[in-house]
Amino acid sequence: MEEMAKMEEKGGEDWTDEKKAEYERKVTGKILAAAWKGSRYEIQSVLRDVCDKVLNDKNVKMEKRIERAQALVLAGTIYQKAERDPDEEGDYMAFESLMAEAQMKKGKDEKKDEKKTKKDEPAAHHHHHLHHDHKPETSEKV
């Protein structure tokens, strides 16, 4: 956000409405991706804790815990078969495209950083290690 404010202050021909909209989209995608990752982590954590409690409660007989495990499998199967409401498909697609764009740009930025790092490293830092215990593969099945 600070970067956007600086670019807007700087203004000039480079800061067009299109550039501003692109930047806002990129930032929105990053925010959504971060919020989604945090939410997903929280949900997984709570589910893990609940399952551990429900399945490992020593105050409950083993037969009952087995029934609970079977119920969890059934619930999981139902969740896996869940589908989107076609009326809301457009909303999901907009959300997913924003996140995908943010991830793609993140990937490109990381690749640029890798190339810079490799370019800046002296050749002496590249070592090839040979493993003498490596056995060549054969077509025989053991």
PDB file of C-alpha atoms in Angstrom:
ATOM      1  CA  MET A   1       0.000   0.000   0.000  1.00  0.00           C
ATOM      2  CA  GLU A   2       2.878   2.375   0.789  1.00  0.00           C
ATOM      3  CA  GLU A   3       4.327   1.622  -2.622  1.00  0.00           C
ATOM      4  CA  MET A   4       1.021   2.580  -4.234  1.00  0.00           C
ATOM      5  CA  ALA A   5       0.915   5.852  -2.299  1.00  0.00           C
ATOM      6  CA  LYS A   6       4.480   6.666  -3.385  1.00  0.00           C
ATOM      7  CA  MET A   7       3.664   5.920  -7.013  1.00  0.00           C
ATOM      8  CA  GLU A   8       0.533   8.061  -6.807  1.00  0.00           C
ATOM      9  CA  GLU A   9       2.503  10.946  -5.236  1.00  0.00           C
ATOM     10  CA  LYS A  10       5.130  10.641  -7.915  1.00  0.00           C
ATOM     11  CA  GLY A  11       2.360  10.675 -10.515  1.00  0.00           C
ATOM     12  CA  GLY A  12       3.465  11.509 -13.982  1.00  0.00           C
ATOM     13  CA  GLU A  13       2.686   9.738 -17.209  1.00  0.00           C
ATOM     14  CA  ASP A  14       3.645   6.349 -15.741  1.00  0.00           C
ATOM     15  CA  TRP A  15       0.812   6.309 -13.183  1.00  0.00           C
ATOM     16  CA  THR A  16      -2.220   5.831 -15.424  1.00  0.00           C
ATOM     17  CA  ASP A  17      -5.681   4.697 -14.361  1.00  0.00           C
ATOM     18  CA  GLU A  18      -4.900   1.322 -15.922  1.00  0.00           C
ATOM     19  CA  LYS A  19      -1.690   0.960 -13.904  1.00  0.00           C
ATOM     20  CA  LYS A  20      -3.529   1.989 -10.749  1.00  0.00           C
ATOM     21  CA  ALA A  21      -6.318  -0.563 -11.407  1.00  0.00           C
ATOM     22  CA  GLU A  22      -3.749  -3.287 -12.113  1.00  0.00           C
ATOM     23  CA  TYR A  23      -1.884  -2.487  -8.916  1.00  0.00           C
ATOM     24  CA  GLU A  24      -5.117  -2.470  -6.879  1.00  0.00           C
ATOM     25  CA  ARG A  25      -6.037  -5.846  -8.361  1.00  0.00           C
ATOM     26  CA  LYS A  26      -2.629  -7.235  -7.483  1.00  0.00           C
ATOM     27  CA  VAL A  27      -2.843  -5.963  -3.898  1.00  0.00           C
ATOM     28  CA  THR A  28      -6.404  -7.239  -3.517  1.00  0.00           C
ATOM     29  CA  GLY A  29      -5.317 -10.667  -4.757  1.00  0.00           C
ATOM     30  CA  LYS A  30      -2.457 -10.771  -2.267  1.00  0.00           C
ATOM     31  CA  ILE A  31      -4.753  -9.762   0.594  1.00  0.00           C
ATOM     32  CA  LEU A  32      -7.324 -12.391  -0.395  1.00  0.00           C
ATOM     33  CA  ALA A  33      -4.629 -15.065  -0.712  1.00  0.00           C
ATOM     34  CA  ALA A  34      -3.241 -14.229   2.732  1.00  0.00           C
ATOM     35  CA  ALA A  35      -6.719 -14.191   4.286  1.00  0.00           C
ATOM     36  CA  TRP A  36      -7.557 -17.513   2.639  1.00  0.00           C
ATOM     37  CA  LYS A  37      -4.339 -19.149   3.836  1.00  0.00           C
ATOM     38  CA  GLY A  38      -4.954 -17.901   7.373  1.00  0.00           C
ATOM     39  CA  SER A  39      -8.561 -19.071   7.350  1.00  0.00           C
ATOM     40  CA  ARG A  40      -7.651 -22.448   5.889  1.00  0.00           C
ATOM     41  CA  TYR A  41      -4.939 -22.929   8.515  1.00  0.00           C
ATOM     42  CA  GLU A  42      -7.363 -22.024  11.316  1.00  0.00           C
ATOM     43  CA  ILE A  43     -10.056 -24.390  10.003  1.00  0.00           C
ATOM     44  CA  GLN A  44      -7.578 -27.256   9.626  1.00  0.00           C
ATOM     45  CA  SER A  45      -6.242 -26.656  13.112  1.00  0.00           C
ATOM     46  CA  VAL A  46      -9.704 -26.654  14.702  1.00  0.00           C
ATOM     47  CA  LEU A  47     -10.751 -29.767  12.752  1.00  0.00           C
ATOM     48  CA  ARG A  48      -7.577 -31.571  13.789  1.00  0.00           C
ATOM     49  CA  ASP A  49      -8.174 -30.696  17.464  1.00  0.00           C
ATOM     50  CA  VAL A  50     -11.827 -31.744  17.323  1.00  0.00           C
ATOM     51  CA  CYS A  51     -11.035 -35.035  15.594  1.00  0.00           C
ATOM     52  CA  ASP A  52      -8.292 -35.797  18.114  1.00  0.00           C
ATOM     53  CA  LYS A  53     -10.678 -35.095  20.998  1.00  0.00           C
ATOM     54  CA  VAL A  54     -13.581 -37.056  19.497  1.00  0.00           C
ATOM     55  CA  LEU A  55     -11.485 -40.065  18.487  1.00  0.00           C
ATOM     56  CA  ASN A  56      -9.053 -40.276  21.395  1.00  0.00           C
ATOM     57  CA  ASP A  57     -11.291 -39.487  24.386  1.00  0.00           C
ATOM     58  CA  LYS A  58     -10.412 -42.249  26.849  1.00  0.00           C
ATOM     59  CA  ASN A  59     -13.630 -41.540  28.795  1.00  0.00           C
ATOM     60  CA  VAL A  60     -15.619 -42.907  25.837  1.00  0.00           C
ATOM     61  CA  LYS A  61     -15.797 -46.620  25.035  1.00  0.00           C
ATOM     62  CA  MET A  62     -13.852 -47.834  22.009  1.00  0.00           C
ATOM     63  CA  GLU A  63     -17.043 -48.937  20.213  1.00  0.00           C
ATOM     64  CA  LYS A  64     -18.425 -45.406  20.442  1.00  0.00           C
ATOM     65  CA  ARG A  65     -15.146 -43.917  19.196  1.00  0.00           C
ATOM     66  CA  ILE A  66     -15.248 -46.283  16.210  1.00  0.00           C
ATOM     67  CA  GLU A  67     -18.790 -45.090  15.460  1.00  0.00           C
ATOM     68  CA  ARG A  68     -17.544 -41.511  15.652  1.00  0.00           C
ATOM     69  CA  ALA A  69     -14.704 -42.316  13.245  1.00  0.00           C
ATOM     70  CA  GLN A  70     -17.176 -43.823  10.792  1.00  0.00           C
ATOM     71  CA  ALA A  71     -19.370 -40.728  11.102  1.00  0.00           C
ATOM     72  CA  LEU A  72     -16.356 -38.506  10.385  1.00  0.00           C
ATOM     73  CA  VAL A  73     -15.578 -40.531   7.250  1.00  0.00           C
ATOM     74  CA  LEU A  74     -19.208 -40.151   6.143  1.00  0.00           C
ATOM     75  CA  ALA A  75     -19.122 -36.392   6.793  1.00  0.00           C
ATOM     76  CA  GLY A  76     -15.850 -36.107   4.867  1.00  0.00           C
ATOM     77  CA  THR A  77     -17.340 -37.976   1.909  1.00  0.00           C
ATOM     78  CA  ILE A  78     -20.310 -35.597   1.874  1.00  0.00           C
ATOM     79  CA  TYR A  79     -18.025 -32.546   2.010  1.00  0.00           C
ATOM     80  CA  GLN A  80     -15.916 -33.885  -0.873  1.00  0.00           C
ATOM     81  CA  LYS A  81     -19.019 -34.248  -3.034  1.00  0.00           C
ATOM     82  CA  ALA A  82     -20.209 -30.704  -2.294  1.00  0.00           C
ATOM     83  CA  GLU A  83     -20.513 -28.517  -5.375  1.00  0.00           C
ATOM     84  CA  ARG A  84     -20.847 -24.824  -5.986  1.00  0.00           C
ATOM     85  CA  ASP A  85     -24.187 -23.180  -6.504  1.00  0.00           C
ATOM     86  CA  PRO A  86     -24.234 -22.262 -10.226  1.00  0.00           C
ATOM     87  CA  ASP A  87     -25.787 -18.879  -9.357  1.00  0.00           C
ATOM     88  CA  GLU A  88     -22.649 -17.967  -7.397  1.00  0.00           C
ATOM     89  CA  GLU A  89     -20.138 -19.311  -9.935  1.00  0.00           C
ATOM     90  CA  GLY A  90     -19.149 -15.828 -11.170  1.00  0.00           C
ATOM     91  CA  ASP A  91     -18.340 -14.645  -7.648  1.00  0.00           C
ATOM     92  CA  TYR A  92     -16.057 -17.621  -7.063  1.00  0.00           C
ATOM     93  CA  MET A  93     -14.336 -17.187 -10.413  1.00  0.00           C
ATOM     94  CA  ALA A  94     -13.527 -13.529  -9.670  1.00  0.00           C
ATOM     95  CA  PHE A  95     -12.110 -14.495  -6.273  1.00  0.00           C
ATOM     96  CA  GLU A  96     -10.047 -17.337  -7.721  1.00  0.00           C
ATOM     97  CA  SER A  97      -8.695 -15.289 -10.615  1.00  0.00           C
ATOM     98  CA  LEU A  98      -7.521 -12.539  -8.249  1.00  0.00           C
ATOM     99  CA  MET A  99      -5.759 -15.115  -6.090  1.00  0.00           C
ATOM    100  CA  ALA A 100      -4.273 -16.886  -9.115  1.00  0.00           C
ATOM    101  CA  GLU A 101      -2.900 -13.604 -10.481  1.00  0.00           C
ATOM    102  CA  ALA A 102      -1.312 -12.800  -7.128  1.00  0.00           C
ATOM    103  CA  GLN A 103       0.273 -16.265  -6.985  1.00  0.00           C
ATOM    104  CA  MET A 104       1.529 -16.059 -10.588  1.00  0.00           C
ATOM    105  CA  LYS A 105       3.129 -12.672 -10.028  1.00  0.00           C
ATOM    106  CA  LYS A 106       4.624 -13.935  -6.774  1.00  0.00           C
ATOM    107  CA  GLY A 107       6.113 -16.883  -8.667  1.00  0.00           C
ATOM    108  CA  LYS A 108       7.571 -14.595 -11.338  1.00  0.00           C
ATOM    109  CA  ASP A 109       9.084 -12.319  -8.676  1.00  0.00           C
ATOM    110  CA  GLU A 110      10.675 -15.319  -6.928  1.00  0.00           C
ATOM    111  CA  LYS A 111      12.154 -16.559 -10.229  1.00  0.00           C
ATOM    112  CA  LYS A 112      13.615 -13.094 -10.904  1.00  0.00           C
ATOM    113  CA  ASP A 113      15.189 -13.127  -7.425  1.00  0.00           C
ATOM    114  CA  GLU A 114      16.644 -16.600  -8.069  1.00  0.00           C
ATOM    115  CA  LYS A 115      18.181 -15.472 -11.361  1.00  0.00           C
ATOM    116  CA  LYS A 116      19.703 -12.393  -9.710  1.00  0.00           C
ATOM    117  CA  THR A 117      21.132 -14.523  -6.899  1.00  0.00           C
ATOM    118  CA  LYS A 118      22.618 -17.053  -9.322  1.00  0.00           C
ATOM    119  CA  LYS A 119      24.060 -14.289 -11.510  1.00  0.00           C
ATOM    120  CA  ASP A 120      25.651 -12.585  -8.503  1.00  0.00           C
ATOM    121  CA  GLU A 121      27.237 -15.770  -7.130  1.00  0.00           C
ATOM    122  CA  PRO A 122      30.849 -16.404  -8.131  1.00  0.00           C
ATOM    123  CA  ALA A 123      31.400 -19.599 -10.112  1.00  0.00           C
ATOM    124  CA  ALA A 124      33.539 -21.006  -7.292  1.00  0.00           C
ATOM    125  CA  HIS A 125      30.415 -21.448  -5.184  1.00  0.00           C
ATOM    126  CA  HIS A 126      28.978 -24.091  -7.492  1.00  0.00           C
ATOM    127  CA  HIS A 127      30.020 -27.560  -6.369  1.00  0.00           C
ATOM    128  CA  HIS A 128      29.008 -30.843  -7.874  1.00  0.00           C
ATOM    129  CA  HIS A 129      28.966 -33.706  -5.427  1.00  0.00           C
ATOM    130  CA  LEU A 130      29.461 -37.193  -6.725  1.00  0.00           C
ATOM    131  CA  HIS A 131      27.950 -40.032  -4.800  1.00  0.00           C
ATOM    132  CA  HIS A 132      30.230 -43.033  -5.068  1.00  0.00           C
ATOM    133  CA  ASP A 133      27.687 -45.388  -3.573  1.00  0.00           C
ATOM    134  CA  HIS A 134      25.194 -44.748  -6.378  1.00  0.00           C
ATOM    135  CA  LYS A 135      24.363 -47.953  -8.223  1.00  0.00           C
ATOM    136  CA  PRO A 136      23.301 -47.777 -11.847  1.00  0.00           C
ATOM    137  CA  GLU A 137      19.736 -48.808 -12.508  1.00  0.00           C
ATOM    138  CA  THR A 138      19.198 -52.110 -14.251  1.00  0.00           C
ATOM    139  CA  SER A 139      16.235 -53.405 -16.126  1.00  0.00           C
ATOM    140  CA  GLU A 140      16.089 -56.493 -13.908  1.00  0.00           C
ATOM    141  CA  LYS A 141      13.298 -56.622 -11.401  1.00  0.00           C
ATOM    142  CA  VAL A 142      14.326 -57.686  -7.938  1.00  0.00           C
TER     143      VAL A 142
END
